[in-house]
Tab-separated table of C-alpha atoms in Angstrom:
chain	number	residue	atom	x	y	z
L	1	MET	CA	0.108	0.058	-0.236
L	2	GLY	CA	2.823	2.429	0.705
L	3	ASN	CA	4.601	1.916	-2.379
L	4	ASP	CA	1.354	2.576	-4.390
L	5	HIS	CA	0.927	5.932	-2.606
L	6	THR	CA	4.397	7.159	-3.116
L	7	ALA	CA	4.455	5.939	-6.805
L	8	ARG	CA	0.873	7.719	-7.456
L	9	THR	CA	1.909	10.923	-5.804
L	10	THR	CA	5.193	10.889	-7.648
L	11	ARG	CA	3.749	10.725	-10.862
L	12	TRP	CA	0.925	13.001	-10.315
L	13	MET	CA	2.487	15.520	-8.463
L	14	PRO	CA	5.017	17.309	-10.937
L	15	ALA	CA	1.574	18.057	-13.280
L	16	LEU	CA	-0.666	19.115	-10.559
L	17	THR	CA	1.840	21.472	-8.809
L	18	LEU	CA	2.617	23.244	-12.274
L	19	GLY	CA	-0.969	24.102	-12.838
L	20	VAL	CA	-1.634	25.397	-9.191
L	21	THR	CA	1.394	27.164	-8.891
L	22	LEU	CA	0.029	30.091	-11.304
L	23	LEU	CA	-3.079	30.335	-8.979
L	24	LEU	CA	-0.658	30.593	-5.617
L	25	SER	CA	1.789	33.300	-7.158
L	26	PRO	CA	1.721	36.512	-5.245
L	27	GLY	CA	-1.338	38.999	-6.014
L	28	CYS	CA	-3.264	36.149	-7.914
L	29	SER	CA	-4.995	34.754	-4.544
L	30	ALA	CA	-8.598	36.584	-5.294
L	31	LYS	CA	-8.675	38.275	-8.889
L	32	LYS	CA	-11.332	36.405	-10.587
L	33	VAL	CA	-12.986	38.286	-13.228
L	34	THR	CA	-11.403	40.352	-16.112
L	35	ARG	CA	-14.115	42.465	-17.816
L	36	ALA	CA	-13.986	42.972	-21.593
L	37	ASP	CA	-15.345	46.349	-21.353
L	38	SER	CA	-12.443	47.771	-19.224
L	39	GLY	CA	-10.010	45.644	-18.233
L	40	SER	CA	-10.552	45.946	-14.424
L	41	LYS	CA	-10.734	42.918	-12.227
L	42	GLU	CA	-13.952	42.226	-9.897
L	43	LEU	CA	-12.488	40.659	-6.445
L	44	ILE	CA	-14.616	38.212	-4.698
L	45	ASP	CA	-13.689	36.570	-1.398
L	46	ALA	CA	-14.875	34.057	1.033
L	47	HIS	CA	-16.899	36.761	3.286
L	48	GLU	CA	-18.844	38.062	0.103
L	49	PHE	CA	-20.789	34.500	-0.161
L	50	TYR	CA	-23.662	36.086	1.906
L	51	ASN	CA	-27.078	34.850	2.587
L	52	ALA	CA	-30.089	35.421	0.079
L	53	ASP	CA	-31.906	37.810	2.360
L	54	GLU	CA	-28.675	39.906	3.013
L	55	GLN	CA	-28.015	40.771	-0.507
L	56	PRO	CA	-27.358	44.077	-1.311
L	57	ALA	CA	-30.079	46.460	-3.200
L	58	ASP	CA	-28.446	45.751	-6.826
L	59	HIS	CA	-28.826	42.085	-6.288
L	60	ALA	CA	-32.147	42.039	-5.107
L	61	ALA	CA	-33.274	44.046	-8.503
L	62	ARG	CA	-32.053	40.663	-10.501
L	63	PRO	CA	-34.123	37.650	-11.012
L	64	ALA	CA	-33.471	34.836	-8.484
L	65	PRO	CA	-30.549	32.616	-9.934
L	66	VAL	CA	-32.221	29.584	-9.051
L	67	ASP	CA	-35.266	30.412	-10.983
L	68	ALA	CA	-33.454	31.881	-14.391
L	69	PRO	CA	-33.469	29.406	-16.976
L	70	ASP	CA	-30.061	30.466	-17.724
L	71	THR	CA	-28.165	30.250	-14.713
L	72	PRO	CA	-24.850	28.349	-14.895
L	73	VAL	CA	-25.243	24.976	-13.800
L	74	ILE	CA	-23.443	24.228	-10.509
L	75	ASP	CA	-23.133	20.838	-8.929
L	76	THR	CA	-25.247	21.369	-5.810
L	77	ALA	CA	-24.965	17.749	-4.276
L	78	ARG	CA	-22.794	17.554	-1.237
L	79	ARG	CA	-19.722	15.262	-2.312
L	80	ALA	CA	-17.921	13.536	0.529
L	81	PRO	CA	-14.665	14.884	0.404
L	82	SER	CA	-13.301	11.076	0.486
L	83	GLU	CA	-15.424	10.433	-2.576
L	84	PRO	CA	-13.032	10.096	-5.499
L	85	VAL	CA	-13.413	12.185	-8.774
L	86	THR	CA	-14.677	9.985	-11.654
L	87	LEU	CA	-12.492	9.939	-15.058
L	88	THR	CA	-14.282	7.598	-17.550
L	89	PRO	CA	-12.589	6.713	-20.735
L	90	LEU	CA	-14.867	6.070	-23.743
L	91	PRO	CA	-14.037	4.792	-27.089
L	92	PRO	CA	-13.907	7.639	-29.648
L	93	VAL	CA	-17.077	8.877	-30.142
L	94	VAL	CA	-17.799	11.225	-33.830
L	95	THR	CA	-19.220	14.329	-33.033
L	96	GLN	CA	-17.815	17.475	-35.261
L	97	PRO	CA	-15.505	18.260	-37.915
L	98	VAL	CA	-11.952	19.412	-37.390
L	99	ASP	CA	-10.442	22.090	-39.321
L	100	ARG	CA	-8.103	20.092	-41.280
L	101	PRO	CA	-7.788	19.552	-45.262
L	102	ILE	CA	-9.745	16.317	-46.448
L	103	PRO	CA	-7.765	14.288	-48.948
L	104	THR	CA	-9.886	13.323	-51.831
L	105	GLY	CA	-11.838	9.988	-51.793
L	106	GLU	CA	-10.934	9.892	-47.783
L	107	LEU	CA	-13.475	10.061	-44.901
L	108	GLU	CA	-13.475	13.314	-43.119
L	109	LEU	CA	-11.805	13.214	-39.771
L	110	LEU	CA	-14.025	14.165	-36.930
L	111	ASP	CA	-14.188	15.089	-33.501
L	112	ALA	CA	-13.876	12.745	-30.828
L	113	LYS	CA	-14.943	12.236	-27.159
L	114	VAL	CA	-12.610	10.483	-25.232
L	115	GLY	CA	-13.884	10.104	-21.807
L	116	ASP	CA	-15.521	12.227	-19.107
L	117	ILE	CA	-14.258	13.837	-15.793
L	118	ASN	CA	-17.118	13.966	-13.322
L	119	GLY	CA	-19.431	13.739	-16.259
L	120	HIS	CA	-17.817	16.771	-17.973
L	121	PRO	CA	-16.771	15.471	-21.445
L	122	ILE	CA	-13.105	15.410	-22.851
L	123	TYR	CA	-13.224	16.274	-26.606
L	124	ALA	CA	-10.388	16.020	-28.593
L	125	ASN	CA	-10.641	19.380	-30.443
L	126	GLU	CA	-11.067	21.690	-27.511
L	127	PHE	CA	-8.555	19.564	-25.657
L	128	PHE	CA	-5.740	19.914	-28.095
L	129	ALA	CA	-6.656	23.652	-28.946
L	130	PRO	CA	-4.131	25.041	-26.278
L	131	ILE	CA	-1.145	22.649	-27.654
L	132	ARG	CA	-2.280	22.300	-31.135
L	133	ASP	CA	0.312	24.542	-32.489
L	134	GLN	CA	3.384	23.573	-30.337
L	135	LEU	CA	2.700	19.791	-31.623
L	136	ILE	CA	2.578	20.724	-35.273
L	137	GLY	CA	5.602	23.055	-34.979
L	138	GLU	CA	7.620	20.037	-33.343
L	139	ALA	CA	6.177	17.725	-36.092
L	140	ALA	CA	7.929	19.947	-38.605
L	141	ARG	CA	11.504	19.531	-37.009
L	142	LEU	CA	11.676	15.840	-35.088
L	143	ASP	CA	11.204	12.648	-36.406
L	144	MET	CA	8.350	10.185	-34.919
L	145	GLY	CA	9.864	8.916	-31.618
L	146	GLN	CA	11.448	12.003	-30.749
L	147	TRP	CA	8.265	13.581	-31.337
L	148	GLN	CA	6.005	11.360	-29.494
L	149	ARG	CA	8.194	11.820	-26.581
L	150	VAL	CA	7.641	15.493	-26.657
L	151	ALA	CA	3.974	15.040	-27.358
L	152	ALA	CA	3.465	12.761	-24.570
L	153	ARG	CA	4.717	14.989	-22.257
L	154	ALA	CA	2.744	18.249	-23.402
L	155	ILE	CA	-0.672	16.094	-23.243
L	156	ALA	CA	0.047	14.456	-19.902
L	157	THR	CA	0.583	17.929	-18.634
L	158	ARG	CA	-2.549	19.069	-20.155
L	159	LEU	CA	-4.518	16.201	-18.978
L	160	ASP	CA	-3.160	16.515	-15.480
L	161	GLY	CA	-3.941	19.913	-15.282
L	162	ILE	CA	-7.750	19.394	-16.308
L	163	ILE	CA	-7.923	16.651	-13.740
L	164	ALA	CA	-6.317	18.648	-10.887
L	165	ASP	CA	-9.027	21.449	-11.779
L	166	GLU	CA	-11.559	19.116	-11.179
L	167	LEU	CA	-9.924	17.625	-8.128
L	168	LEU	CA	-10.135	21.074	-6.690
L	169	ARG	CA	-13.556	21.862	-7.555
L	170	ALA	CA	-15.099	18.620	-6.402
L	171	GLU	CA	-13.516	19.672	-3.188
L	172	ALA	CA	-14.728	23.115	-3.274
L	173	ILE	CA	-18.238	21.992	-3.699
L	174	ALA	CA	-18.135	19.244	-0.966
L	175	SER	CA	-17.002	22.132	1.320
L	176	LEU	CA	-19.535	24.882	0.180
L	177	SER	CA	-22.369	25.774	2.733
L	178	GLN	CA	-26.158	26.212	1.464
L	179	GLN	CA	-25.289	30.210	1.873
L	180	GLN	CA	-22.100	29.867	-0.050
L	181	ARG	CA	-23.863	28.053	-3.011
L	182	LEU	CA	-26.232	30.718	-3.129
L	183	GLY	CA	-23.893	33.267	-3.040
L	184	LEU	CA	-21.941	31.263	-5.912
L	185	ARG	CA	-24.746	30.876	-7.993
L	186	ALA	CA	-25.257	34.833	-7.779
L	187	PHE	CA	-21.789	35.577	-8.690
L	188	LEU	CA	-21.889	33.535	-11.686
L	189	GLN	CA	-25.690	34.760	-12.724
L	190	GLY	CA	-24.197	38.684	-12.259
L	191	PHE	CA	-21.198	37.393	-14.460
L	192	ARG	CA	-23.270	35.988	-16.935
L	193	SER	CA	-25.391	39.307	-17.047
L	194	ASP	CA	-22.603	41.800	-17.182
L	195	LEU	CA	-21.519	39.616	-20.409
L	196	LEU	CA	-24.941	39.914	-21.939
L	197	SER	CA	-25.464	43.652	-21.104
L	198	GLN	CA	-21.992	44.089	-22.777
L	199	ASN	CA	-23.447	42.724	-25.823
L	200	LEU	CA	-27.294	44.670	-26.093
L	201	GLY	CA	-28.835	41.626	-23.946
L	202	SER	CA	-28.162	39.139	-26.616
L	203	SER	CA	-26.786	35.888	-25.696
L	204	GLU	CA	-25.677	35.265	-29.452
L	205	LEU	CA	-23.639	38.423	-29.612
L	206	ALA	CA	-22.243	37.599	-26.304
L	207	ASN	CA	-21.187	33.748	-27.513
L	208	ARG	CA	-19.653	35.649	-30.675
L	209	ARG	CA	-17.573	37.839	-28.525
L	210	VAL	CA	-16.196	35.315	-26.126
L	211	LEU	CA	-15.537	32.971	-29.237
L	212	GLU	CA	-13.601	35.783	-30.958
L	213	GLU	CA	-11.551	37.440	-27.702
L	214	GLN	CA	-11.179	33.889	-25.853
L	215	GLY	CA	-11.429	31.135	-28.229
L	216	ILE	CA	-14.360	29.343	-26.169
L	217	THR	CA	-17.900	29.726	-25.983
L	218	LEU	CA	-20.110	31.589	-23.371
L	219	ASP	CA	-21.394	28.239	-21.732
L	220	GLU	CA	-17.644	27.248	-21.567
L	221	ALA	CA	-16.617	30.664	-20.294
L	222	LEU	CA	-19.108	30.294	-17.616
L	223	ARG	CA	-17.933	27.019	-16.717
L	224	GLN	CA	-14.524	28.134	-16.765
L	225	GLN	CA	-15.522	30.961	-14.584
L	226	GLU	CA	-17.113	28.591	-11.981
L	227	VAL	CA	-13.961	26.126	-11.978
L	228	ASP	CA	-11.653	29.511	-11.231
L	229	THR	CA	-13.697	30.802	-8.488
L	230	LEU	CA	-14.182	27.344	-6.825
L	231	ILE	CA	-10.625	26.656	-7.233
L	232	ARG	CA	-9.653	29.867	-5.551
L	233	LEU	CA	-11.937	29.468	-2.632
L	234	THR	CA	-10.301	25.880	-1.998
L	235	LEU	CA	-7.029	27.516	-2.100
L	236	PHE	CA	-7.818	30.432	0.287
L	237	ARG	CA	-9.324	28.017	2.538
L	238	GLU	CA	-6.919	25.065	2.557
L	239	ILE	CA	-3.815	26.637	1.673
L	240	ASN	CA	-3.380	30.605	1.881
L	241	ARG	CA	-5.108	30.970	5.420
L	242	ARG	CA	-2.657	28.415	6.903
L	243	VAL	CA	0.386	30.352	5.631
L	244	ASN	CA	1.976	32.696	8.339
L	245	VAL	CA	5.365	34.645	8.382
L	246	SER	CA	6.091	36.189	11.937
L	247	TRP	CA	8.747	38.748	12.118
L	248	ARG	CA	11.065	36.196	13.755
L	249	ASP	CA	10.873	34.385	10.738
L	250	ILE	CA	11.636	37.766	8.204
L	251	LYS	CA	14.584	38.396	10.418
L	252	GLN	CA	16.126	35.325	10.760
L	253	ARG	CA	16.063	34.941	6.822
L	254	TYR	CA	17.631	38.459	6.329
L	255	GLU	CA	20.899	37.222	8.420
L	256	ARG	CA	21.385	34.067	6.893
L	257	ASP	CA	21.198	35.684	3.295
L	258	LEU	CA	23.236	38.528	4.815
L	259	GLU	CA	25.421	38.539	1.815
L	260	LYS	CA	22.528	39.023	-0.832
L	261	TYR	CA	21.610	42.145	1.420
L	262	SER	CA	25.027	43.682	2.185
L	263	PRO	CA	27.233	42.861	-0.836
L	264	PRO	CA	30.918	43.679	-0.717
L	265	PRO	CA	31.638	47.275	-1.916
L	266	THR	CA	32.429	48.452	-5.577
L	267	ALA	CA	35.007	50.534	-6.887
L	268	THR	CA	34.304	52.400	-10.028
L	269	PHE	CA	36.987	54.189	-12.238
L	270	ARG	CA	37.083	55.912	-15.366
L	271	ARG	CA	40.143	55.146	-17.879
L	272	ILE	CA	41.746	57.113	-20.489
L	273	ARG	CA	44.202	55.351	-23.067
L	274	VAL	CA	46.304	56.320	-25.999
L	275	PHE	CA	48.666	54.447	-27.868
L	276	ASN	CA	52.390	55.487	-27.457
L	277	SER	CA	52.505	56.143	-31.180
L	278	ASN	CA	49.946	58.710	-31.254
L	279	ALA	CA	52.002	61.314	-29.475
L	280	ASP	CA	49.698	64.443	-30.514
L	281	GLY	CA	46.783	62.616	-28.809
L	282	ILE	CA	48.950	61.944	-25.780
L	283	ALA	CA	49.787	65.940	-25.783
L	284	LYS	CA	46.205	66.512	-26.554
L	285	VAL	CA	45.233	64.709	-23.326
L	286	ASN	CA	47.356	66.589	-21.441
L	287	ASP	CA	46.546	70.097	-22.434
L	288	GLN	CA	42.857	69.208	-21.778
L	289	LEU	CA	43.472	68.138	-18.304
L	290	ALA	CA	45.736	71.295	-17.531
L	291	SER	CA	43.268	73.505	-18.734
L	292	GLY	CA	40.397	71.985	-16.739
L	293	VAL	CA	38.452	70.071	-19.294
L	294	ALA	CA	36.675	67.329	-17.117
L	295	PHE	CA	38.176	64.156	-17.122
L	296	GLU	CA	34.687	62.316	-17.889
L	297	GLU	CA	34.648	64.298	-21.091
L	298	ILE	CA	37.943	63.627	-22.201
L	299	ALA	CA	37.012	59.870	-21.453
L	300	GLY	CA	33.946	59.784	-23.623
L	301	SER	CA	35.818	61.397	-26.718
L	302	ASP	CA	37.461	59.914	-29.721
L	303	ILE	CA	40.524	60.379	-28.637
L	304	ASN	CA	40.217	57.684	-25.796
L	305	THR	CA	40.754	54.077	-27.365
L	306	PHE	CA	39.327	52.390	-24.351
L	307	LYS	CA	35.325	52.427	-24.276
L	308	PRO	CA	34.682	55.962	-25.209
L	309	GLU	CA	31.184	55.037	-26.063
L	310	GLU	CA	30.779	54.532	-22.280
L	311	GLY	CA	33.171	57.199	-21.093
L	312	GLY	CA	35.865	55.074	-19.992
L	313	ILE	CA	33.684	53.402	-16.912
L	314	GLU	CA	34.402	49.969	-15.614
L	315	SER	CA	33.564	48.627	-11.933
L	316	PHE	CA	35.092	46.234	-9.838
L	317	GLU	CA	33.820	44.266	-6.780
L	318	ILE	CA	36.422	44.867	-3.848
L	319	ASP	CA	37.612	41.639	-2.331
L	320	GLY	CA	38.156	42.215	1.298
L	321	ASP	CA	40.592	44.937	1.317
L	322	TYR	CA	40.710	47.817	-1.422
L	323	GLY	CA	44.292	47.971	-1.362
L	324	SER	CA	44.778	44.327	-1.963
L	325	THR	CA	42.159	44.088	-4.476
L	326	THR	CA	43.119	42.910	-8.022
L	327	PHE	CA	41.621	45.245	-10.306
L	328	TYR	CA	43.211	45.021	-13.474
L	329	GLY	CA	45.608	42.276	-15.157
L	330	ILE	CA	48.418	44.853	-15.627
L	331	ASP	CA	50.264	45.660	-12.432
L	332	THR	CA	51.013	49.019	-13.140
L	333	LEU	CA	47.356	49.871	-13.422
L	334	ASN	CA	46.921	48.261	-9.952
L	335	GLU	CA	49.322	50.482	-8.482
L	336	LYS	CA	47.921	53.359	-9.749
L	337	ALA	CA	44.429	52.277	-8.696
L	338	TRP	CA	45.540	51.583	-5.084
L	339	SER	CA	47.326	55.190	-4.809
L	340	LEU	CA	43.855	56.830	-5.523
L	341	ASN	CA	40.871	58.227	-3.210
L	342	PRO	CA	37.426	58.773	-4.656
L	343	GLY	CA	37.526	61.647	-6.647
L	344	ASP	CA	41.424	61.615	-7.533
L	345	TRP	CA	43.172	60.857	-11.013
L	346	THR	CA	46.818	59.914	-11.880
L	347	GLY	CA	48.630	60.224	-15.465
L	348	PRO	CA	50.060	60.153	-17.854
L	349	PHE	CA	51.985	56.727	-16.980
L	350	GLU	CA	52.768	54.215	-19.817
L	351	SER	CA	52.296	50.537	-19.867
L	352	GLY	CA	52.893	48.324	-22.674
L	353	PRO	CA	52.506	49.917	-25.966
L	354	SER	CA	49.853	52.511	-24.101
L	355	THR	CA	49.639	55.632	-22.005
L	356	TYR	CA	47.006	55.552	-19.534
L	357	TRP	CA	45.212	58.150	-17.363
L	358	LEU	CA	43.189	56.528	-14.510
L	359	LYS	CA	40.543	58.137	-12.043
L	360	LEU	CA	38.739	56.650	-9.027
L	361	GLU	CA	35.122	57.769	-9.549
L	362	ARG	CA	33.762	56.449	-6.693
L	363	ILE	CA	33.476	53.518	-4.028
L	364	GLU	CA	29.998	52.281	-3.404
L	365	GLN	CA	28.437	50.166	-0.281
L	366	GLU	CA	24.712	49.070	-1.858
L	367	SER	CA	23.682	47.404	1.568
L	368	ILE	CA	19.897	47.117	2.246
L	369	SER	CA	18.427	47.159	5.566
L	370	LEU	CA	16.264	44.867	7.144
L	371	TYR	CA	13.891	47.519	7.230
L	372	ASP	CA	13.808	47.957	3.301
L	373	ALA	CA	14.066	44.305	2.666
L	374	GLN	CA	11.206	42.889	4.929
L	375	LEU	CA	8.692	43.236	2.089
L	376	ALA	CA	10.442	41.216	-0.157
L	377	ILE	CA	11.681	38.623	2.312
L	378	GLN	CA	7.888	37.983	3.612
L	379	ARG	CA	6.850	37.554	-0.038
L	380	GLU	CA	9.940	35.048	-0.547
L	381	ILE	CA	8.959	33.154	2.607
L	382	THR	CA	5.056	33.061	2.008
L	383	VAL	CA	5.827	31.592	-1.760
L	384	GLU	CA	8.048	29.095	-0.364
L	385	ARG	CA	5.401	27.961	2.497
L	386	ARG	CA	2.594	28.184	0.213
L	387	LEU	CA	4.172	25.713	-2.055
L	388	GLU	CA	4.891	23.281	0.674
L	389	GLN	CA	1.309	23.319	1.744
L	390	GLN	CA	0.094	23.071	-1.731
L	391	GLN	CA	2.143	19.884	-2.271
L	392	GLU	CA	0.728	18.367	0.796
L	393	TYR	CA	-2.782	19.336	0.101
L	394	LEU	CA	-2.425	18.125	-3.468
L	395	GLY	CA	-1.107	14.899	-2.059
L	396	ARG	CA	-3.833	14.168	0.325
L	397	LEU	CA	-6.372	14.527	-2.724
L	398	ILE	CA	-4.605	12.338	-4.980
L	399	ASP	CA	-4.232	9.685	-2.348
L	400	ARG	CA	-8.187	9.835	-2.142
L	401	ALA	CA	-8.668	9.935	-5.761
L	402	HIS	CA	-8.277	6.557	-7.857
L	403	PHE	CA	-7.454	7.422	-11.547
L	404	SER	CA	-7.170	3.741	-13.166
L	405	SER	CA	-8.573	5.007	-16.423
L	406	ARG	CA	-6.250	8.118	-16.530
L	407	ASP	CA	-3.698	6.321	-18.476
L	408	GLU	CA	-6.169	4.785	-20.957
L	409	ILE	CA	-7.502	8.441	-21.679
L	410	LEU	CA	-3.734	9.764	-22.197
L	411	ILE	CA	-3.097	6.884	-24.786
L	412	GLN	CA	-6.252	7.556	-26.798
L	413	LEU	CA	-5.190	11.121	-26.704
L	414	ILE	CA	-1.813	10.248	-27.740
L	415	ASP	CA	-2.924	8.202	-30.504
L	416	ILE	CA	-5.539	11.003	-31.816
L	417	ALA	CA	-2.537	13.551	-31.620
L	418	THR	CA	-0.055	11.308	-33.647
L	419	GLU	CA	-2.838	10.690	-36.680
L	420	ARG	CA	-3.686	14.643	-36.422
L	421	TYR	CA	-0.564	16.377	-35.850
L	422	GLY	CA	2.678	13.867	-35.970
L	423	PRO	CA	5.195	13.788	-38.688
L	424	ALA	CA	4.481	12.479	-41.847
L	425	GLN	CA	5.352	9.197	-42.543
């Protein structure tokens, strides 16, 4: 039993973790609906699932969601948390055509229903839509064996993501109170009403607009909104609220990563180089410096042969003591550099085929205090702990779910992908 548990969790965890990590990213725990007309986002939180007799006035004016014929369908039957998600494989069932050229004299390739997840059908066209271009692109550069390995990974990740959504949705449905169910119905009905109001109240226009903008139908958009809302509620309840970061945690992390927040100081130099063969150039630099022309102005002119476009600037990290740090591969330059204080310059001096002038612009210590770093550290620790809680929570869901049919559906999908998008034989 222990080995089965480990194998099952190991197989499912990477893909499920990937699917949920996006939902747990900072700033994403409560964002829900993007309005097509304004780009703004509506926020919904657990406390917003109110009782029917406590609804605001604007909700009271709406038809009751339960009685409305177009109310999004929600599975209101209480599911025991331990009840597994149902995954049902089916032999491919022809439903609708695929947009692919049909060779003369051959039968038309139609869409296939390959299974169900809790009664929600998996259609090949809809399943492959997000990864279709990737599969076709890989087929153009890989042989069949290589392509099938790449395709199998992409298809498995997509299938596992769908199942992960359903796991979280089923868990949320099982945990909703009657008042929360009413609140969810009202929220989804409001979402649908908003879509219709943006399209002159026409469901046909709304369906066309959603299809053009998102590539899915109105019903699919409502279904996705339901899934997203339920998943966020589940994650908020089961994961986010369990994550706490104390001031002690922040301080300990700061002390652990002190080098990150207090890096070694940096010395910034400005160098002018003129080849010894250019006597006029050397004389010109000396004359300009003597007449008060700024060092940086000369370093940025054409007479300088060392990074004139950058003004001859170069920076080095100080390793320990300034006077013992090796800045250059030329001993003469190092000796001159050690003799400088910030703002001082020296030259001319020869080294090899060139004459140099060197200025120490500044020495900087860019340390970040605990006060300034605390918010970044808090976010860092929060993300880490959310991921830990997420893995534990998904592990528990996977243990309760029995996906004996998952591999069968996966094989069917790989076969369909090979037929449709694989390399030409």
